[in-house]
Coordinates of C-alpha atoms in Angstrom, one line a residue:
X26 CA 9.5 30.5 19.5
X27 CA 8.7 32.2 15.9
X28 CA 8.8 29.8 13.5
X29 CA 12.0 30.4 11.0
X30 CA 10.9 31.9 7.4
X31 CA 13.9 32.3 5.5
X32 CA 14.6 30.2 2.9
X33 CA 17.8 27.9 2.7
X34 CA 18.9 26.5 -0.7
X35 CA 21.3 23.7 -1.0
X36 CA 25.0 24.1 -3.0
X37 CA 24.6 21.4 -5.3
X38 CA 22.3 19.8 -7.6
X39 CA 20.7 16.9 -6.7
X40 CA 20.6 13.9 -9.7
X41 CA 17.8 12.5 -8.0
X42 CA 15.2 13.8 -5.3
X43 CA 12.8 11.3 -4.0
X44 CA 9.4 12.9 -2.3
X45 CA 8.0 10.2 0.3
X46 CA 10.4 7.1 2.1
X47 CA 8.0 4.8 2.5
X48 CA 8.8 1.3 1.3
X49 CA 9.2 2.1 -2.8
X50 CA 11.4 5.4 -2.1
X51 CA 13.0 3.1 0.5
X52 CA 13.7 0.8 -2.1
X53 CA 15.0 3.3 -4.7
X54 CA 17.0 5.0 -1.8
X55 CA 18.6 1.8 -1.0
X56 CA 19.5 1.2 -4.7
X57 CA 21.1 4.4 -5.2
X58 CA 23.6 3.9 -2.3
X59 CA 26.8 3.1 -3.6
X60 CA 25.8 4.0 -6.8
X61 CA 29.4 5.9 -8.0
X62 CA 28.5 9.9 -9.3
X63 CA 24.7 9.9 -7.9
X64 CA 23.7 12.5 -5.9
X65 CA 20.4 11.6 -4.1
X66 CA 18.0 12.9 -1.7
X67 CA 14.9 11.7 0.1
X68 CA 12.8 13.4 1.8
X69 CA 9.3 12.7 4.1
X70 CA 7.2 14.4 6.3
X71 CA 7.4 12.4 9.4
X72 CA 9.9 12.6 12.1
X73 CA 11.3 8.8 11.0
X74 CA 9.7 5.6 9.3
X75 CA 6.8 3.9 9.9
X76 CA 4.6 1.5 7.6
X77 CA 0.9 1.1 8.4
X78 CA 1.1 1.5 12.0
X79 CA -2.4 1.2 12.3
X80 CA -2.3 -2.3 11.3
X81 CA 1.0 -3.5 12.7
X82 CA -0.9 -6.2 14.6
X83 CA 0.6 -9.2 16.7
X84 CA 0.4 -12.3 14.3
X85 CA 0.0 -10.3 11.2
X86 CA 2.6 -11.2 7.9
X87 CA 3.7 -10.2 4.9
X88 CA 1.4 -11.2 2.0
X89 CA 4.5 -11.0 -0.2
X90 CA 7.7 -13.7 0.5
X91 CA 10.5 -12.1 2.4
X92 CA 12.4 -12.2 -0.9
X93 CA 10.4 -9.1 -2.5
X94 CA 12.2 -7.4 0.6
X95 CA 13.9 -3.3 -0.4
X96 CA 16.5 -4.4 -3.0
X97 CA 16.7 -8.9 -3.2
X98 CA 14.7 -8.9 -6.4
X99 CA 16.9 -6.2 -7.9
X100 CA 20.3 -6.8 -6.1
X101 CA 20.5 -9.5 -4.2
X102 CA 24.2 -8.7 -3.1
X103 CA 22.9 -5.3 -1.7
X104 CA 24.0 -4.8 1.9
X105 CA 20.3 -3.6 2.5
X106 CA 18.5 -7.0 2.3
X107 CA 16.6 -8.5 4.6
X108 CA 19.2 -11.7 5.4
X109 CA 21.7 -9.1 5.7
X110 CA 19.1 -7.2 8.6
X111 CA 18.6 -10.8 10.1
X112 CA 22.8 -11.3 10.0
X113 CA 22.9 -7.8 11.7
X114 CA 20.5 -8.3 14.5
X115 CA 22.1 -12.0 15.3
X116 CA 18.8 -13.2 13.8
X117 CA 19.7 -15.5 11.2
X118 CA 19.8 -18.8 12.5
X119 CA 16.2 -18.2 14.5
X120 CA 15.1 -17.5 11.3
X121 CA 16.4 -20.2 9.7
X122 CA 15.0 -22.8 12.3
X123 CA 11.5 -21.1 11.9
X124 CA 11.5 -21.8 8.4
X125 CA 9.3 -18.3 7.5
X126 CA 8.8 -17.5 4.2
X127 CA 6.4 -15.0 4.9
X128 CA 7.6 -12.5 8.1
X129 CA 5.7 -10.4 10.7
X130 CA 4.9 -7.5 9.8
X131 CA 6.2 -6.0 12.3
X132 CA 9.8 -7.4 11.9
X133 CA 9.4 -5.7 8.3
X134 CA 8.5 -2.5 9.5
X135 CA 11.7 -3.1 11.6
X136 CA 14.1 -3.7 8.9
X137 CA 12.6 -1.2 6.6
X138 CA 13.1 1.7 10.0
X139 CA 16.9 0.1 10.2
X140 CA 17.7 0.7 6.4
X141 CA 16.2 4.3 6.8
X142 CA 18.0 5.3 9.5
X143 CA 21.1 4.3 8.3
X144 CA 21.0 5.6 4.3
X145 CA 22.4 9.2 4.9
X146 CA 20.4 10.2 1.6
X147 CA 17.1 10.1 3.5
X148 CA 15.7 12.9 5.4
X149 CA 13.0 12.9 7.6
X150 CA 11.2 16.0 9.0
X151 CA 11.3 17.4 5.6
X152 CA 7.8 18.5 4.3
X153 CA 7.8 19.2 0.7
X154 CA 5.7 22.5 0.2
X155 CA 6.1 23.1 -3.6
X156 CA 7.7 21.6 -6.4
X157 CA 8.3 23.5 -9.4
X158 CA 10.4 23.6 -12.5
X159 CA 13.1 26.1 -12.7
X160 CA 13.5 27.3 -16.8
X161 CA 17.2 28.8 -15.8
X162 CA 18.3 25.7 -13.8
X163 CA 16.7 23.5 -16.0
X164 CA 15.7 21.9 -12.7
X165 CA 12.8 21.0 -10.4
X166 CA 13.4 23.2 -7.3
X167 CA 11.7 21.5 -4.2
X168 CA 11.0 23.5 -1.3
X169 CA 10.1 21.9 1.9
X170 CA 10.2 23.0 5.3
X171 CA 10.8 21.3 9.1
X172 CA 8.2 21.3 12.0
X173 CA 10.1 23.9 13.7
X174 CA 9.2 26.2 10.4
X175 CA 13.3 26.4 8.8
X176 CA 12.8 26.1 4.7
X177 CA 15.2 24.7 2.3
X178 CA 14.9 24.9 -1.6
X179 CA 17.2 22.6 -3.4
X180 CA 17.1 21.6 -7.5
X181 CA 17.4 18.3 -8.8
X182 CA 17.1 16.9 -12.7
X183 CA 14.5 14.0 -11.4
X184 CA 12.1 13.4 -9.0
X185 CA 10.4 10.5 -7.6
X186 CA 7.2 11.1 -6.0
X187 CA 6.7 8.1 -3.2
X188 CA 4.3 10.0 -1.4
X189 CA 1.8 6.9 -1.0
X190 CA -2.0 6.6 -1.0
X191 CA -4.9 7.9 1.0
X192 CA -7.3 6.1 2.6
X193 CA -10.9 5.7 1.1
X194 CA -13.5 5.7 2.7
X195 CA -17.1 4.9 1.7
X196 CA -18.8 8.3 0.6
X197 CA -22.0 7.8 3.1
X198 CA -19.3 7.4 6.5
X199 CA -17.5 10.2 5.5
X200 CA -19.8 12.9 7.5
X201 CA -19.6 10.8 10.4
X202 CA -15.6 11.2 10.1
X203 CA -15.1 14.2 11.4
X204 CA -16.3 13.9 14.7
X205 CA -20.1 15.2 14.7
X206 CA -21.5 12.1 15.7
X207 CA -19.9 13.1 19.2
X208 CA -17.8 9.8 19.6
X209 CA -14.5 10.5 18.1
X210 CA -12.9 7.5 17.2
X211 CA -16.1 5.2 16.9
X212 CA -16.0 5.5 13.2
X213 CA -12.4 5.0 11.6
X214 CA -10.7 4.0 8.7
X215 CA -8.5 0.5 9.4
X216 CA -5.4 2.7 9.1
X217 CA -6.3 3.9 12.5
X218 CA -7.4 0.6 13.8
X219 CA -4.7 -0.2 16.5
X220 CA -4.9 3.4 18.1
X221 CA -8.4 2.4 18.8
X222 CA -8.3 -1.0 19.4
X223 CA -8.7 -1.4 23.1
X224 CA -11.9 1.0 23.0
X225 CA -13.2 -0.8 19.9
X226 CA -13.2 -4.2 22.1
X227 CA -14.9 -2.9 25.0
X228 CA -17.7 -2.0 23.1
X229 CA -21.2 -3.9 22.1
X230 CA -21.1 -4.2 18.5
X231 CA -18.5 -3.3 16.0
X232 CA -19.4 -3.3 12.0
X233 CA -16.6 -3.7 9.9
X234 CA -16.9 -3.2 6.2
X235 CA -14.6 -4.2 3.5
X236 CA -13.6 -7.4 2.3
X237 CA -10.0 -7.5 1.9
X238 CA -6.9 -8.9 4.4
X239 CA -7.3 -5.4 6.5
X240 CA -11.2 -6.0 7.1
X241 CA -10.3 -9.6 7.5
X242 CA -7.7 -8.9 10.2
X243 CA -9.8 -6.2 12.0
X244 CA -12.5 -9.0 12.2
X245 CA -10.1 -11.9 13.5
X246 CA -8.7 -9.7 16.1
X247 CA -12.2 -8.0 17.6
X248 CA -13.1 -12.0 17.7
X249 CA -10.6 -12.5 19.7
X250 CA -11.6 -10.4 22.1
X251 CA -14.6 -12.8 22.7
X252 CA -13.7 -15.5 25.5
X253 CA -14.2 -18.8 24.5
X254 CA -16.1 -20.7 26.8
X255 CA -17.8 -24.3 27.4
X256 CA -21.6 -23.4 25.7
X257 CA -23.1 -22.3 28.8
X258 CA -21.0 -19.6 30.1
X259 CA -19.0 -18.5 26.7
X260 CA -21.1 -15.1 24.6
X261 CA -19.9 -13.3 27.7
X262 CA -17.3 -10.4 26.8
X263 CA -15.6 -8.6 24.1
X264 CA -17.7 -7.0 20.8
X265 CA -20.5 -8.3 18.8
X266 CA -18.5 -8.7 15.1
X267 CA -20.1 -7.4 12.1
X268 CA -18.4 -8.2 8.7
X269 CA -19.9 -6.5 5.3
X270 CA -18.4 -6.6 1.7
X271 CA -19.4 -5.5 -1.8
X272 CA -17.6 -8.3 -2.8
X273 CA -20.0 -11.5 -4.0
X274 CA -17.5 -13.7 -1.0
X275 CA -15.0 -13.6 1.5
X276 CA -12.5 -14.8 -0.8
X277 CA -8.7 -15.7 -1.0
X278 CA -6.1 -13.7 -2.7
X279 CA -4.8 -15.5 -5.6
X280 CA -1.9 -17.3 -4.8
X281 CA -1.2 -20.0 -7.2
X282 CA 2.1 -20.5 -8.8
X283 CA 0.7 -19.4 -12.5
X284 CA -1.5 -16.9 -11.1
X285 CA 1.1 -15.3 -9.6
X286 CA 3.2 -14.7 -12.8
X287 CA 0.5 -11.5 -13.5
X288 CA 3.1 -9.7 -10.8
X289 CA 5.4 -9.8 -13.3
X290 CA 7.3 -7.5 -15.7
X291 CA 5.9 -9.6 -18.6
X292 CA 2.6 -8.7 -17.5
X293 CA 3.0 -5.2 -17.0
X294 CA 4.1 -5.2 -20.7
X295 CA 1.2 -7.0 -21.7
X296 CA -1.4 -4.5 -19.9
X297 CA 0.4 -1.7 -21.0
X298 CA -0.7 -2.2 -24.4
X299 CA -4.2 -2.5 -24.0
X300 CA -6.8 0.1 -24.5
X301 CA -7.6 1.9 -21.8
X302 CA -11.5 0.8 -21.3
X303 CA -9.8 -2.4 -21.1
X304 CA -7.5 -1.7 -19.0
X305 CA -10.0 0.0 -16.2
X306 CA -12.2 -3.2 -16.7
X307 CA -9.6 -5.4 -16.3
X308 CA -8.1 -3.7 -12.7
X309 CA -11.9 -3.9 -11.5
X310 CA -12.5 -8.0 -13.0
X311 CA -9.1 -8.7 -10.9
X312 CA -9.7 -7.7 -6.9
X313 CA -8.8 -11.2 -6.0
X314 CA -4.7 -11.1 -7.2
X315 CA -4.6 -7.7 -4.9
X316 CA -7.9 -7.2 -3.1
X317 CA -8.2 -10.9 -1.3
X318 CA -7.8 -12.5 1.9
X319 CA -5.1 -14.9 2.7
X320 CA -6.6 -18.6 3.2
X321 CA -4.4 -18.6 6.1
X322 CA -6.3 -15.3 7.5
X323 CA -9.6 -16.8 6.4
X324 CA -9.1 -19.9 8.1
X325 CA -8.2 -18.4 11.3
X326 CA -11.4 -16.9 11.3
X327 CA -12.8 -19.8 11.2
X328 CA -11.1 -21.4 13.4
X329 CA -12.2 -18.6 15.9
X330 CA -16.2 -19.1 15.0
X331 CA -15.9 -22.6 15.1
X332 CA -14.1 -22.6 18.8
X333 CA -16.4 -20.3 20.1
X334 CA -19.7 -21.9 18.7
X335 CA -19.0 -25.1 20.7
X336 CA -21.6 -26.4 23.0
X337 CA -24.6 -24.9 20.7
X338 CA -24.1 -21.6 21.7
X339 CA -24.9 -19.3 19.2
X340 CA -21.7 -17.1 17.2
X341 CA -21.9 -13.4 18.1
X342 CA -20.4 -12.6 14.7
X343 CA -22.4 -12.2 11.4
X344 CA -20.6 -12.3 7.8
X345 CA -22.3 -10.1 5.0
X346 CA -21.2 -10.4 1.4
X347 CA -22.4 -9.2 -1.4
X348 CA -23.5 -5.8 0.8
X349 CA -23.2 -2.4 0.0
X350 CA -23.8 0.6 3.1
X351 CA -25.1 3.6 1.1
X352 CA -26.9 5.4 3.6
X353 CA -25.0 6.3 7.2
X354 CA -26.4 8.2 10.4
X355 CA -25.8 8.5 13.8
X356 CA -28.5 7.1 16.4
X357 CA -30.9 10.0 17.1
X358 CA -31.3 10.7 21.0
X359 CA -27.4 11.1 21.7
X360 CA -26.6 8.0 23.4
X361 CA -24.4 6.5 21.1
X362 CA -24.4 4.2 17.9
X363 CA -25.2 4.1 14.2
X364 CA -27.5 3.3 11.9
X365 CA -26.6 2.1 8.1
X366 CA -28.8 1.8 5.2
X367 CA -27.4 -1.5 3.1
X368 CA -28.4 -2.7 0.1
X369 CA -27.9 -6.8 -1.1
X370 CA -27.0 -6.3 -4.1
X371 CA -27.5 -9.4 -5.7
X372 CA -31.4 -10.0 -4.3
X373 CA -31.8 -5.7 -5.0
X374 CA -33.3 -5.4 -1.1
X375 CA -32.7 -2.8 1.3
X376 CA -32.0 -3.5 5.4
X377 CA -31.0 -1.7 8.3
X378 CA -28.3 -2.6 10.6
X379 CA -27.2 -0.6 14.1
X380 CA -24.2 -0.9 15.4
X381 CA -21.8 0.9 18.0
X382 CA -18.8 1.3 16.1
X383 CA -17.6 1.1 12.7
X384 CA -13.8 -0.1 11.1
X385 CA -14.0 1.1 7.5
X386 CA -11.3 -1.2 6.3
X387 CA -11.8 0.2 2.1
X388 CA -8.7 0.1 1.0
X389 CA -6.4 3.6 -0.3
X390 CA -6.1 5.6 -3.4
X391 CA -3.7 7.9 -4.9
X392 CA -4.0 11.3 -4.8
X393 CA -2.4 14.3 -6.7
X394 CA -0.8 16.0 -3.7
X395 CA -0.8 20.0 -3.3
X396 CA 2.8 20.4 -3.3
X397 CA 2.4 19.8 -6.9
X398 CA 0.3 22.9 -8.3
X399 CA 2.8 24.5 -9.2
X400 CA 4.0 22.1 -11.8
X401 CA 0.2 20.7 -12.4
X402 CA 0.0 23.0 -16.2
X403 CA 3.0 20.7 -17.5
X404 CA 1.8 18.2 -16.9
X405 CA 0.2 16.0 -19.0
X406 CA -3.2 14.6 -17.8
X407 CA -5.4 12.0 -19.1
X408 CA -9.4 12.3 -18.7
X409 CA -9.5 11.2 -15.9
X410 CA -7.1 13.9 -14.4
X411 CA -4.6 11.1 -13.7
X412 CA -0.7 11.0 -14.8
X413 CA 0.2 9.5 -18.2
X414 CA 3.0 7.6 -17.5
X415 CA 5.6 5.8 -19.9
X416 CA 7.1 2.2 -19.6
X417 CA 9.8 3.6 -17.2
X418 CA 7.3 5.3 -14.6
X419 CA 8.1 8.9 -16.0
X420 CA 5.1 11.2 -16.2
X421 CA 4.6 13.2 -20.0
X422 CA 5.1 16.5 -18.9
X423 CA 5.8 19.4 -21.6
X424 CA 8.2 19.1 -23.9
X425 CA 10.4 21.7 -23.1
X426 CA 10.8 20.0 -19.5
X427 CA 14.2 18.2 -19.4
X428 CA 13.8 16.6 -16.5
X429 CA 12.2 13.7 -15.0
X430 CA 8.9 12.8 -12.9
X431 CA 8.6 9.7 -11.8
X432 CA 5.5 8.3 -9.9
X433 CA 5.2 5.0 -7.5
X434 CA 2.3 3.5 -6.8
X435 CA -0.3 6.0 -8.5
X436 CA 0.3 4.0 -12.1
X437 CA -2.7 1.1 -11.4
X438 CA -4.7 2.5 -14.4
X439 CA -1.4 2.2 -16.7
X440 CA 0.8 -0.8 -15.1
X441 CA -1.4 -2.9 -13.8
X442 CA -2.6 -4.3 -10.2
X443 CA 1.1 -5.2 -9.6
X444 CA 1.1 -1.4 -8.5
X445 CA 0.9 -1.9 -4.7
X446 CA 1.9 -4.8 -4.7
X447 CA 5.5 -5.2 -2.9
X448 CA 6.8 -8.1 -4.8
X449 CA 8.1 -5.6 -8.1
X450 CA 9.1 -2.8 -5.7
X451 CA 12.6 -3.7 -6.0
X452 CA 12.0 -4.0 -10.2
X453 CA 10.1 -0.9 -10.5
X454 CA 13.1 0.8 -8.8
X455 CA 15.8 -0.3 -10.7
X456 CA 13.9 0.9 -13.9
X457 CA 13.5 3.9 -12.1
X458 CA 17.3 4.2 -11.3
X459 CA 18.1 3.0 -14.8
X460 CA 15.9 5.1 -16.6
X461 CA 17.3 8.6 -14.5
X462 CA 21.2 7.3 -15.3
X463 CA 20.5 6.6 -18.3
X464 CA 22.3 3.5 -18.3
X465 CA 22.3 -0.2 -16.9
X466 CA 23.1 0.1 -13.3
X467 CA 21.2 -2.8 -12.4
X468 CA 20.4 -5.5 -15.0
X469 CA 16.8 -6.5 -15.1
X470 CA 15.4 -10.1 -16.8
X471 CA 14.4 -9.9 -20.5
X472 CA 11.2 -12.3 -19.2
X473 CA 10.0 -13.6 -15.8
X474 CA 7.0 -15.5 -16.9
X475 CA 6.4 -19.0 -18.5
X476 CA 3.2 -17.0 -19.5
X477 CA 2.3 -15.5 -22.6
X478 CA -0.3 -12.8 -21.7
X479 CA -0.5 -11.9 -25.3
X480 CA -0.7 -13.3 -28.9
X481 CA 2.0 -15.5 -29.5
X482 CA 4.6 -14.5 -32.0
X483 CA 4.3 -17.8 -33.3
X484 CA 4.0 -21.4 -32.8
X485 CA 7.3 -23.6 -32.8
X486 CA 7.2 -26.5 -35.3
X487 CA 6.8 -30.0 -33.7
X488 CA 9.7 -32.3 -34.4

């Protein structure tokens, strides 16, 4: 069938258009509903929801309380919370009994697919191709098209881009990517982990590389693929497991009470006003409050070495911190495998590791996505070609642009590590919202911290 060309534009103006539903759009989208006079739309690529499939394993939480769910931590009387999903699905005494404050994963990607499907403002199958601002409009007009080829153009005063990050992958890997090593699929980024999983354990030896909870839950599940036996007869089965990290340890996320209050509004504040060197220094000194492992994940790991070294036998696992791979090849001779070049950083020495298979668990970036070219000469970069964005999550564009661009989760280099982060998905949201109504339509705490990131004001007099 010839794909449809002809381009369909929507009657109305929309107040708000929202590129990307994944969980912050989802968020916004559920905060808009309801909202009396707001016209909304979001749009996404994919055919319905889904959150990190790849690494929707059995066992596998939430890093973030259930509480930081779509709307709780803005409006906790939102039908589109989290109890209200459990009260839906006959769920809530179960979950009461359990006494979770941390859920599966996969029940959130559950509840986020049930709020989706049921918010008539969110529309999947919808590719945006270009966005653009219209001078006679005094509009963005967003174009985006189905997989069957139809294209619709429809205006809106803001826009929300939720189009989420890329995975990053370790420059040396990335020829061996694309399939010319001749084993599609033996060298993946941990997004893709689960679609490969089954082949991943039937292999020899698998490397992982990266030191945060998705390169620690890649390495606890390929070690349970190992039996665990009585010394004499356990080693037999499942993948030789490999773990490397940059980082000088396999350490926890930060998790204390105190520690905590840096995913706060109060800190976001604070960082805003720092120079930018700072600011860059400051996102790299802090991996642990966003980069970490959960001592839960860390002490299942050890649990698993610890079962499977008894008897004497020796662990079929090795754990490499403090490693860098910066040389990648595949095997010569065509039978299979890899060879990295690594460097220990701290002792400055070279080695060589080979391996079958590697799980490039190195995290995700933001990217400036091509439907925006169009638009790209208004706006306002920094050096670094990244957005400048103000306290509300608005991008500077020209002056003459009336509109709004908002961004979420591309602002780490102006808000702070609290930018993946789901526990101020709800906040940023309802600034968002506030800041396109230009009113209060959800009120937001003056302070959430017993911290004071900054200079005090001043010190109160001692009775």
């Amino acid at each position: 069938m010839t794909p449809q060309t002809d381009v369909h534009e929507l009657p109305r103006v929309q107040d708000l258009l929202g590129v990307g539903i994944g969980p912050f759009n989802l968020s916004l989208a559920a905060l808009c509903d309801g909202v009396p006079g707001l016209r909304a739309l979001f749009l996404d690529a994919k055919p319905d929801f889904s959150w990190h499939p790849g690494l929707l394993l059995d066992g596998t939480t939430l890093q973030v309380p259930f509480l930081a769910d779509l709307v709780t931590m803005a409006d906790p009387t939102s039908p589109w919370s989290y109890l209200n999903y459990l009260r839906e699905h006959d769920r809530m005494f179960p979950f009461f009994f359990s006494e979770r404050f941390h859920i599966p994963r996969r029940e959130y990607d559950h509840y986020c697919r049930w709020v989706a499907g049921r918010l008539s403002s969110c529309r999947f199958d919808a590719r945006v191709t270009e966005l653009a601002w219209d001078e006679g409009a005094e509009a963005f007009a967003v174009t985006y098209c189905s997989a069957a080829g139809a294209s619709t153009r429809v205006l809106a005063r803001h826009v929300v881009l939720g189009v989420g990050t890329q995975p990053v992958v370790p420059e040396p890997l990335l020829p061996l990517l694309t399939g010319g090593s001749g084993h599609r699929g033996r060298v993946l980024h941990s997004a893709d982990y689960r679609t490969h999983r089954a082949e991943l354990a039937a292999l020899d030896d698998v490397t992982v590389i990266g030191a945060g909870q998705s390169g620690a839950e890649v390495v606890l599940d390929l070690l349970r693929q190992q039996p665990v036996g009585d010394g004499a007869g356990a080693g037999v089965g499942g993948p030789y497991v490999r773990w490397l990290a940059r980082t000088p340890a396999f350490a926890p996320m930060e998790y204390s009470k105190i520690g905590l209050e840096h995913f706060t509004p109060d800190y976001i504040r604070y960082f805003r006003g720092l120079p930018e060197r700072r600011r860059e220094q400051l996102v790299r000194e802090q991996w642990q409050l966003y980069k970490g492992v959960s001592e839960e994940t860390l002490a299942a790991i050890h649990d698993e070495l610890y079962e499977r070294t008894v008897g004497g036998t020796e662990p079929r696992t090795a754990l490499h911190p403090g490693v860098a791979v910066v040389e990648a090849e595949p095997l010569p001779g065509g039978g299979g495998g890899y060879r990295l070049t690594c460097l220990h950083t701290e002792r400055d020495e070279r080695f060589e590791v080979r391996t079958s298979a590697i799980v490039s668990a190195t995290g995700y970036a933001a990217v400036r996505p091509a439907f925006l070219e169009p638009l790209s000469k208004l706006v306002d970069w920094d050096g670094k070609s990244r957005y400048r964005i103000d306290a509300d999550y608005r991008v500077t564009l020209a002056p003459h642009v009336s509109g709004g661009l908002y961004v979420q989760n591309a602002e780490l280099h102006t808000h702070g590590v609290s930018a993946p982060d789901l526990t101020l998905g709800a906040w940023r949201a309802a600034t968002i919202l506030n800041a396109v109504a230009g009113r209060t339509v959800l009120r937001l705490p003056e302070r959430a911290a017993w911290t004071t990131f900054g200079v005090p004001d001043g010190v109160p007099d001692t009775p």
